[in-house]
Tab-separated table of C-alpha atoms in Angstrom:
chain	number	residue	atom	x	y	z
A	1024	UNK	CA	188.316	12.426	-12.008
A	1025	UNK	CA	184.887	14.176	-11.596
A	1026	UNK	CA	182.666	13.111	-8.693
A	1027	UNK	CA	178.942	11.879	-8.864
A	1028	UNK	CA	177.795	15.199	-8.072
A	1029	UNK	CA	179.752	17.226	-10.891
A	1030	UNK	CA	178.604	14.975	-13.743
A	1031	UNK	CA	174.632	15.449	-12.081
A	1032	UNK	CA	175.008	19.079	-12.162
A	1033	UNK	CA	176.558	19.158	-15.689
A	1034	UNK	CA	173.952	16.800	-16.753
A	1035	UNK	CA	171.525	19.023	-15.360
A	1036	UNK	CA	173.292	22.102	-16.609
A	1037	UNK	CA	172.766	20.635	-20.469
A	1038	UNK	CA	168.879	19.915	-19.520
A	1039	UNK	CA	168.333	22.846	-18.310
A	1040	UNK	CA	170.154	25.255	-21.085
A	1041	UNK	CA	168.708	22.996	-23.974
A	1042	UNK	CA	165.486	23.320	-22.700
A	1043	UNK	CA	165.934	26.892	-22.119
A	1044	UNK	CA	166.609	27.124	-26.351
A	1045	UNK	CA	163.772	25.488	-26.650
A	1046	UNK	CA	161.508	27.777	-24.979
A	1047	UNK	CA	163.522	31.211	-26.802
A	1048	UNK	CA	162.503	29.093	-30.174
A	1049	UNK	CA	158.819	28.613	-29.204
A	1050	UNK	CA	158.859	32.397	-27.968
A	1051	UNK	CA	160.367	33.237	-31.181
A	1052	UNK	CA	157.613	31.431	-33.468
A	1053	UNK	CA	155.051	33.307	-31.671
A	1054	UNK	CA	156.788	36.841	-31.453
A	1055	UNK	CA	154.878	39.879	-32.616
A	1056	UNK	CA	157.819	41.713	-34.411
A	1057	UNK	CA	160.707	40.842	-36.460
A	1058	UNK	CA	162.979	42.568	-33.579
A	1059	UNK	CA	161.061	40.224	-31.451
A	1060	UNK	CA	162.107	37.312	-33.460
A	1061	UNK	CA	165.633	37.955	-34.226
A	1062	UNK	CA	165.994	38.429	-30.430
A	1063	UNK	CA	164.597	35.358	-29.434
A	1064	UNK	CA	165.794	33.270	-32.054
A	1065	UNK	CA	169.839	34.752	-31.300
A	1066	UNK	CA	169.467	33.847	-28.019
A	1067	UNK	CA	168.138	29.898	-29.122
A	1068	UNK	CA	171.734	29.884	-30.892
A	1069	UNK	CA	173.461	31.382	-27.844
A	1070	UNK	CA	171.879	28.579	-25.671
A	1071	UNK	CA	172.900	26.215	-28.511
A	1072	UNK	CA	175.954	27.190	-28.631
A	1073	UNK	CA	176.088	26.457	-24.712
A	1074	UNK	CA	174.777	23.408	-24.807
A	1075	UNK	CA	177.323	22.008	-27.072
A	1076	UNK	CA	179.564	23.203	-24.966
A	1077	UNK	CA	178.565	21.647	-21.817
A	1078	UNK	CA	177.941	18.256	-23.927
A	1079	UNK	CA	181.070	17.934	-24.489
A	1080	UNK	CA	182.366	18.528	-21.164
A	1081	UNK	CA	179.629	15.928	-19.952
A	1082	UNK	CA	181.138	13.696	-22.214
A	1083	UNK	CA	184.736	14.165	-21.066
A	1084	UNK	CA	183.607	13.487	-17.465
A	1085	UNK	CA	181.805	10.652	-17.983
A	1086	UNK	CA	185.117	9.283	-19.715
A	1087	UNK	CA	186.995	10.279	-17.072
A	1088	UNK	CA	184.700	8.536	-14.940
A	1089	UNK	CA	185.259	4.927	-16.638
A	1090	UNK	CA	187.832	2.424	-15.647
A	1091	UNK	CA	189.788	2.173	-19.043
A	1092	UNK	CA	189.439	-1.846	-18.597
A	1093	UNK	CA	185.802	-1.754	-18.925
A	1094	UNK	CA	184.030	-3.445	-21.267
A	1095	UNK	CA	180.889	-4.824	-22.534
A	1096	UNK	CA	179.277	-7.409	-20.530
A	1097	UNK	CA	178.872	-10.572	-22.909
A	1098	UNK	CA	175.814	-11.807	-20.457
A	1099	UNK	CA	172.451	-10.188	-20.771
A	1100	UNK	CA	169.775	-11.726	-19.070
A	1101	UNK	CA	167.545	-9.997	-21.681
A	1102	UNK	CA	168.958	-9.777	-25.376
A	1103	UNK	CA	167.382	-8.217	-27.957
A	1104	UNK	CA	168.290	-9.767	-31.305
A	1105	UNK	CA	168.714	-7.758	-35.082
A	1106	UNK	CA	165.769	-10.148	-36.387
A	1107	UNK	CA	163.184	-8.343	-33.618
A	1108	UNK	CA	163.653	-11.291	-31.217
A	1109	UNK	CA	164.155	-11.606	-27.610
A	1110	UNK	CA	166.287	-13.879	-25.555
A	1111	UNK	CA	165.732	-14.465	-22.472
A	1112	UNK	CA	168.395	-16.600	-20.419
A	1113	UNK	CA	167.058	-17.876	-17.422
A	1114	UNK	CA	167.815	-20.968	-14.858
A	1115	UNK	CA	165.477	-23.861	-13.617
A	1116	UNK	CA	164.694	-24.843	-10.434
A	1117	UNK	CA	167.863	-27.756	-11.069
A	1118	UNK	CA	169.996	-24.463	-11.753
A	1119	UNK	CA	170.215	-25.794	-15.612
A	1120	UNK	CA	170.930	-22.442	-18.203
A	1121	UNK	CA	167.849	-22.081	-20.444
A	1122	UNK	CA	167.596	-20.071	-23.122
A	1123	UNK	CA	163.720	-18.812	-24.038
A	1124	UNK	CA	163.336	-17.162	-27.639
A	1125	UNK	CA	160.575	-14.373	-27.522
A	1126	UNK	CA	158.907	-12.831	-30.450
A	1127	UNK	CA	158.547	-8.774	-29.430
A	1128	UNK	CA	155.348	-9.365	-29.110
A	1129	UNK	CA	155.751	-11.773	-26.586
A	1130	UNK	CA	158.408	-10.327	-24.572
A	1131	UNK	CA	156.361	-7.467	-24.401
A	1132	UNK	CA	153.907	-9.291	-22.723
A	1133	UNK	CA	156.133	-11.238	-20.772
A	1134	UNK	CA	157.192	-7.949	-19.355
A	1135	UNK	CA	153.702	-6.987	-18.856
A	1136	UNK	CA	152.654	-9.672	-16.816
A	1137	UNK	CA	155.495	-9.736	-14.745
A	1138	UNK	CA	155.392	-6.077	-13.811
A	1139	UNK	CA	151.996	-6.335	-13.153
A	1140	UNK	CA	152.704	-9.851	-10.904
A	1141	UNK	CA	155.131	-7.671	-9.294
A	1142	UNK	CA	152.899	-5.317	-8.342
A	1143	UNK	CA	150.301	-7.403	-6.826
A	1144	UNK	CA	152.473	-9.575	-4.734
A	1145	UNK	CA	154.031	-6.000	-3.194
A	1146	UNK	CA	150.649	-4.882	-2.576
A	1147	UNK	CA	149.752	-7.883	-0.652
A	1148	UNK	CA	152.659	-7.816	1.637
A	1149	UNK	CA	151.596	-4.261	2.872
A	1150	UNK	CA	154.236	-2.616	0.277
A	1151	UNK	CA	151.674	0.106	-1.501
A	1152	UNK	CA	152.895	1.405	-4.741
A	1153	UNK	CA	150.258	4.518	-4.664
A	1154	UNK	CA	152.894	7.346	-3.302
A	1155	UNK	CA	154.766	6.611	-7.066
A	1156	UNK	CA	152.039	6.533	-9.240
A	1157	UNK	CA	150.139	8.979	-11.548
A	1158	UNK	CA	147.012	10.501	-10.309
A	1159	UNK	CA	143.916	9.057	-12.317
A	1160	UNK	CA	142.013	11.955	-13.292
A	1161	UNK	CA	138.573	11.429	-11.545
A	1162	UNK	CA	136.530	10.549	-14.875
A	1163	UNK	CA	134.421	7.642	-15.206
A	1164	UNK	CA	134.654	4.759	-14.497
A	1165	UNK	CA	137.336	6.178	-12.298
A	1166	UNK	CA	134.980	9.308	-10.411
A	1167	UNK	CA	134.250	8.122	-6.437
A	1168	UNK	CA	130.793	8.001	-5.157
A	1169	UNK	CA	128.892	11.202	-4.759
A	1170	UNK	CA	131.071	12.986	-7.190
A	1171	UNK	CA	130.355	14.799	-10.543
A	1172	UNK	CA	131.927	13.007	-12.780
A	1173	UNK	CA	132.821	14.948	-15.514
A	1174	UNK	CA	133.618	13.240	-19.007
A	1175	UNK	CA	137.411	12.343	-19.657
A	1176	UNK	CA	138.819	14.289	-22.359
A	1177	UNK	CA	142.088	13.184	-24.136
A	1178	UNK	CA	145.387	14.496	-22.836
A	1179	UNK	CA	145.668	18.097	-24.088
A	1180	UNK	CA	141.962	17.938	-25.085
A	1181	UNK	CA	141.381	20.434	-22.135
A	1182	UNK	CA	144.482	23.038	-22.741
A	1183	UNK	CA	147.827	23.324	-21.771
A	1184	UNK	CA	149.129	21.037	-18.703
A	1185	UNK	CA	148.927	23.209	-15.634
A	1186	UNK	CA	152.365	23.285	-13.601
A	1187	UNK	CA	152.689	22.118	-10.711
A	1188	UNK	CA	155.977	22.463	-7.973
């Protein structure tokens, strides 16, 4: 049976080579030759090839991985339903089962409110949720006192994302 850390590094592994196809394939739309091209574009099916492979070694350990008694939990406390529906089972303060029927719509913002709840309530017991958040570009309304403010352009607007490590 593989451990944790074999079926992290294989899921890795197939990131990694699939996204390395990926780049060959961009490479090869923009090559300047047709030897270019070829090039580039055998070694997108080479990758390919390699990520199939590693799939389905992925696959295999994550099988391995799973008691063969396992099965699907019948209790969701959040069910989506074929008609576009939510159910949400929940229990009253006299512990009594409820079940709440939510349009998408409204378990959307159900979900919304609660995250954002969430948030606040962690905020005011000292927990500060900064360190995991975005940045906010400094664009207005957004730009801190004394600073240029420079006008917010749409993601990509500006050019490629920089990279950062």
């Amino acid at each position: 049976m593989p451990t944790d850390s074999a079926v992290i590094a294989l899921v890795n592994d197939v990131c990694a080579q699939f996204a390395r196809a990926e780049v060959a394939r961009a490479l090869a739309g923009h090559s300047t030759s047709h030897d270019e091209h070829a090039t580039l574009t055998e070694r997108a099916a080479r990758l390919d090839a390699l990520v199939d492979e590693r799939w389905r070694e992925l696959v295999k350990a994550i099988r391995a991985g799973l008691p063969g008694a396992a099965q699907v939990e019948r209790f969701m406390p959040v069910r989506p339903l074929t008609n576009g529906h939510v159910e949400l089972h929940v229990h009253d303060t006299s512990d009594r089962r409820l079940v709440v029927l939510l349009t998408g719509a409204q378990a959307l913002a159900v979900g919304a409110h609660m995250t954002a709840n969430g948030a606040i309530v962690l905020d005011r017991i000292g927990q500060k949720l900064d360190p995991g958040l975005p940045h906010v570009k400094a664009a207005p309304p957004f730009a801190p006192t004394g600073s240029t403010g420079r006008q917010a352009t749409p993601d990509g607007a500006a050019g490629p994302p920089v990279a950062r490590s």
